[in-house]
Short mmCIF file of C-alpha atoms in Angstrom, two decimals:
data_model
loop_
_atom_site.label_atom_id
_atom_site.label_comp_id
_atom_site.label_asym_id
_atom_site.label_seq_id
_atom_site.Cartn_x
_atom_site.Cartn_y
_atom_site.Cartn_z
CA MET A 1 0.00 0.00 0.00
CA ASN A 2 1.50 3.35 -0.99
CA SER A 3 1.89 6.27 1.41
CA ALA A 4 -0.99 8.23 -0.11
CA ALA A 5 -3.37 5.33 0.50
CA VAL A 6 -2.13 4.90 4.08
CA ARG A 7 -2.53 8.64 4.72
CA ALA A 8 -6.06 8.54 3.28
CA LEU A 9 -6.96 5.65 5.60
CA VAL A 10 -5.41 7.39 8.62
CA TYR A 11 -7.73 10.37 8.02
CA ALA A 12 -10.80 8.56 6.71
CA VAL A 13 -11.22 5.91 9.42
CA PRO A 14 -11.29 8.29 12.44
CA ALA A 15 -13.44 10.78 10.50
CA ALA A 16 -15.95 8.07 9.59
CA ALA A 17 -16.05 6.80 13.18
CA LEU A 18 -16.60 10.32 14.51
CA LEU A 19 -19.33 10.95 11.95
CA LEU A 20 -21.12 7.75 12.96
CA ALA A 21 -20.82 8.62 16.64
CA VAL A 22 -22.15 12.14 16.11
CA SER A 23 -25.01 10.81 13.98
CA ALA A 24 -25.95 8.31 16.66
CA CYS A 25 -25.81 10.94 19.41
CA THR A 26 -27.93 13.47 17.55
CA SER A 27 -30.80 11.21 16.54
CA ASP A 28 -33.76 11.12 18.90
CA SER A 29 -37.41 10.16 18.82
CA SER A 30 -38.80 13.61 19.74
CA GLY A 31 -39.45 14.49 16.11
CA ALA A 32 -36.49 16.86 15.83
CA THR A 33 -35.08 17.11 12.35
CA SER A 34 -31.58 16.10 11.50
CA PRO A 35 -29.14 18.76 10.30
CA SER A 36 -29.53 17.60 6.70
CA GLU A 37 -33.34 17.94 6.89
CA ARG A 38 -33.37 21.51 8.19
CA SER A 39 -33.63 24.51 5.91
CA SER A 40 -33.57 28.26 6.36
CA PRO A 41 -35.31 31.14 4.60
CA ALA A 42 -33.56 32.11 1.39
CA SER A 43 -34.05 35.83 2.06
CA SER A 44 -32.37 35.87 5.47
CA GLU A 45 -28.72 35.57 6.40
CA ARG A 46 -29.59 32.58 8.61
CA GLN A 47 -29.79 34.93 11.58
CA GLU A 48 -30.78 33.17 14.77
CA ALA A 49 -32.51 30.13 13.27
CA SER A 50 -30.60 26.92 12.93
CA SER A 51 -30.19 25.59 9.44
CA SER A 52 -28.22 22.81 7.86
CA ALA A 53 -24.79 22.19 9.36
CA ALA A 54 -23.08 23.04 6.08
CA PRO A 55 -24.94 21.71 3.09
CA SER A 56 -22.49 23.14 0.61
CA ALA A 57 -19.43 21.74 2.37
CA SER A 58 -18.44 18.67 0.43
CA ALA A 59 -17.64 15.33 1.99
CA ASP A 60 -14.06 15.54 0.73
CA ARG A 61 -13.40 18.31 3.23
CA ASN A 62 -14.17 15.95 6.14
CA THR A 63 -16.56 18.24 8.01
CA PHE A 64 -16.83 17.05 11.57
CA MET A 65 -17.01 19.70 14.28
CA ALA A 66 -19.76 22.29 14.68
CA ILE A 67 -18.64 25.72 15.80
CA ARG A 68 -20.63 28.79 16.75
CA VAL A 69 -19.97 31.73 14.44
CA THR A 70 -21.38 35.23 14.72
CA ILE A 71 -20.79 37.60 11.82
CA ASP A 72 -21.64 41.25 12.42
CA GLY A 73 -24.02 40.24 15.21
CA ARG A 74 -25.78 37.47 13.24
CA ARG A 75 -25.32 33.85 14.20
CA VAL A 76 -24.61 31.46 11.32
CA ASP A 77 -23.94 27.74 11.10
CA ALA A 78 -20.37 26.62 10.62
CA THR A 79 -18.19 23.53 10.88
CA LEU A 80 -14.51 22.67 11.07
CA ASN A 81 -12.99 19.71 9.26
CA ASP A 82 -10.85 16.99 10.79
CA SER A 83 -7.40 18.33 9.91
CA PRO A 84 -4.52 19.06 12.30
CA ALA A 85 -4.74 22.77 11.40
CA ALA A 86 -8.50 22.86 12.13
CA ARG A 87 -7.96 21.14 15.50
CA ASP A 88 -5.18 23.63 16.28
CA PHE A 89 -7.51 26.47 15.28
CA ALA A 90 -10.21 25.09 17.60
CA ASP A 91 -7.70 25.36 20.47
CA LEU A 92 -7.63 29.15 19.89
CA LEU A 93 -11.38 29.55 20.41
CA PRO A 94 -13.11 31.75 21.39
CA LEU A 95 -11.89 34.42 18.96
CA THR A 96 -13.29 37.75 17.86
CA LEU A 97 -11.57 39.18 14.80
CA ASP A 98 -11.93 42.29 12.67
CA LEU A 99 -12.09 41.42 8.98
CA GLU A 100 -10.78 43.30 5.98
CA ASP A 101 -11.20 42.67 2.28
CA PHE A 102 -8.53 40.93 0.25
CA HIS A 103 -8.62 40.78 -3.57
CA GLN A 104 -12.43 41.08 -3.63
CA THR A 105 -12.59 37.35 -2.91
CA GLU A 106 -12.07 36.89 0.80
CA ARG A 107 -12.22 38.63 4.17
CA ILE A 108 -9.05 38.17 6.21
CA ALA A 109 -7.86 38.65 9.79
CA ASP A 110 -4.68 38.00 11.70
CA LEU A 111 -4.68 35.12 14.17
CA PRO A 112 -3.01 35.38 17.60
CA ARG A 113 -0.49 32.71 16.60
CA ARG A 114 0.44 30.49 13.69
CA LEU A 115 -1.33 27.15 13.21
CA THR A 116 0.27 23.79 12.56
CA THR A 117 0.64 22.82 8.93
CA SER A 118 1.80 19.25 9.55
CA GLY A 119 -0.42 16.57 8.09
CA ALA A 120 -2.08 19.10 5.77
CA PRO A 121 -4.54 17.60 3.30
CA ASP A 122 -4.03 17.88 -0.44
CA PRO A 123 -4.58 21.43 -1.70
CA ALA A 124 -8.15 22.32 -2.68
CA VAL A 125 -9.62 25.27 -4.53
CA PRO A 126 -11.38 27.44 -1.92
CA ARG A 127 -15.11 27.95 -2.38
CA ALA A 128 -17.45 30.66 -1.15
CA GLY A 129 -18.07 30.06 2.55
CA ASP A 130 -14.77 28.28 3.18
CA LEU A 131 -12.85 29.20 6.29
CA ALA A 132 -9.15 28.81 5.54
CA TYR A 133 -5.68 29.40 6.95
CA TYR A 134 -3.02 31.03 4.78
CA ALA A 135 0.21 29.68 6.26
CA PRO A 136 2.77 32.18 4.88
CA TRP A 137 0.99 35.12 6.52
CA GLY A 138 -0.54 33.20 9.46
CA ASN A 139 -3.99 34.62 8.83
CA LEU A 140 -7.58 33.43 8.66
CA ALA A 141 -9.47 33.81 5.39
CA LEU A 142 -13.24 33.72 4.97
CA TYR A 143 -14.03 33.27 1.28
CA TYR A 144 -17.11 35.04 -0.09
CA ARG A 145 -16.25 34.12 -3.69
CA ASP A 146 -14.71 30.96 -5.10
CA GLY A 147 -10.92 31.06 -5.26
CA ASP A 148 -8.95 30.77 -8.48
CA SER A 149 -6.73 27.79 -7.73
CA ALA A 150 -5.54 25.35 -5.11
CA SER A 151 -2.41 26.18 -3.12
CA ALA A 152 -0.39 24.10 -0.70
CA ASP A 153 -0.06 27.28 1.42
CA LEU A 154 -3.85 27.52 1.91
CA LEU A 155 -5.43 25.03 4.30
CA ILE A 156 -9.21 24.75 4.31
CA LEU A 157 -10.30 24.62 7.96
CA GLY A 158 -14.05 24.41 7.54
CA HIS A 159 -17.13 26.08 6.12
CA VAL A 160 -19.46 28.91 7.12
CA ASP A 161 -23.01 28.63 5.85
CA ALA A 162 -24.03 32.26 5.24
CA ASP A 163 -24.78 34.76 2.52
CA ARG A 164 -23.27 38.22 2.08
CA LEU A 165 -19.91 37.36 3.60
CA GLY A 166 -18.25 39.98 1.40
CA THR A 167 -19.45 42.79 3.66
CA ALA A 168 -18.55 41.12 6.98
CA ASP A 169 -16.56 43.37 9.31
CA ARG A 170 -16.35 41.30 12.51
CA ILE A 171 -16.45 37.57 13.22
CA THR A 172 -16.70 35.77 16.53
CA ILE A 173 -15.92 32.06 16.53
CA GLU A 174 -16.61 29.82 19.52
CA ALA A 175 -16.71 26.13 20.23
CA ALA A 176 -20.28 24.86 19.95
CA PRO A 177 -21.80 23.72 23.24
#
């Protein structure tokens, strides 16, 4: 078995086990809907209502951990993936950061310290809603438009499920209860 296959198994097996455990813990008989069955009004920015955990986050980004994100005073759904950088980022929480525009594609903010880049997944093209870490600068990036290309310097940490991210000025990120 080559090293790429071993690495894929090392990440896939724990992620699958965690997903199964979370699914088992969140199902109940009270009639509550699962995250994938919930929806939110198209005209709102998913203010206080809970909506899907991250319907546009693809399975290849290994979404696993819900986080609580507030953008300009509005709560939105968000998740982190199961990467070493995302786990390191979670250790920084709670964070409140002022955002600024970068290249009319993303909102960025400096983090209090650099994140680990060891065990980084293969580069992926960032998509609107992706929360990412740009290693050379040590900053957080919140994409409001799809990126142009994949880069080994850009690590996707998770996904924020919200509209109008391009005007966001302040983000608060906390561990979900």
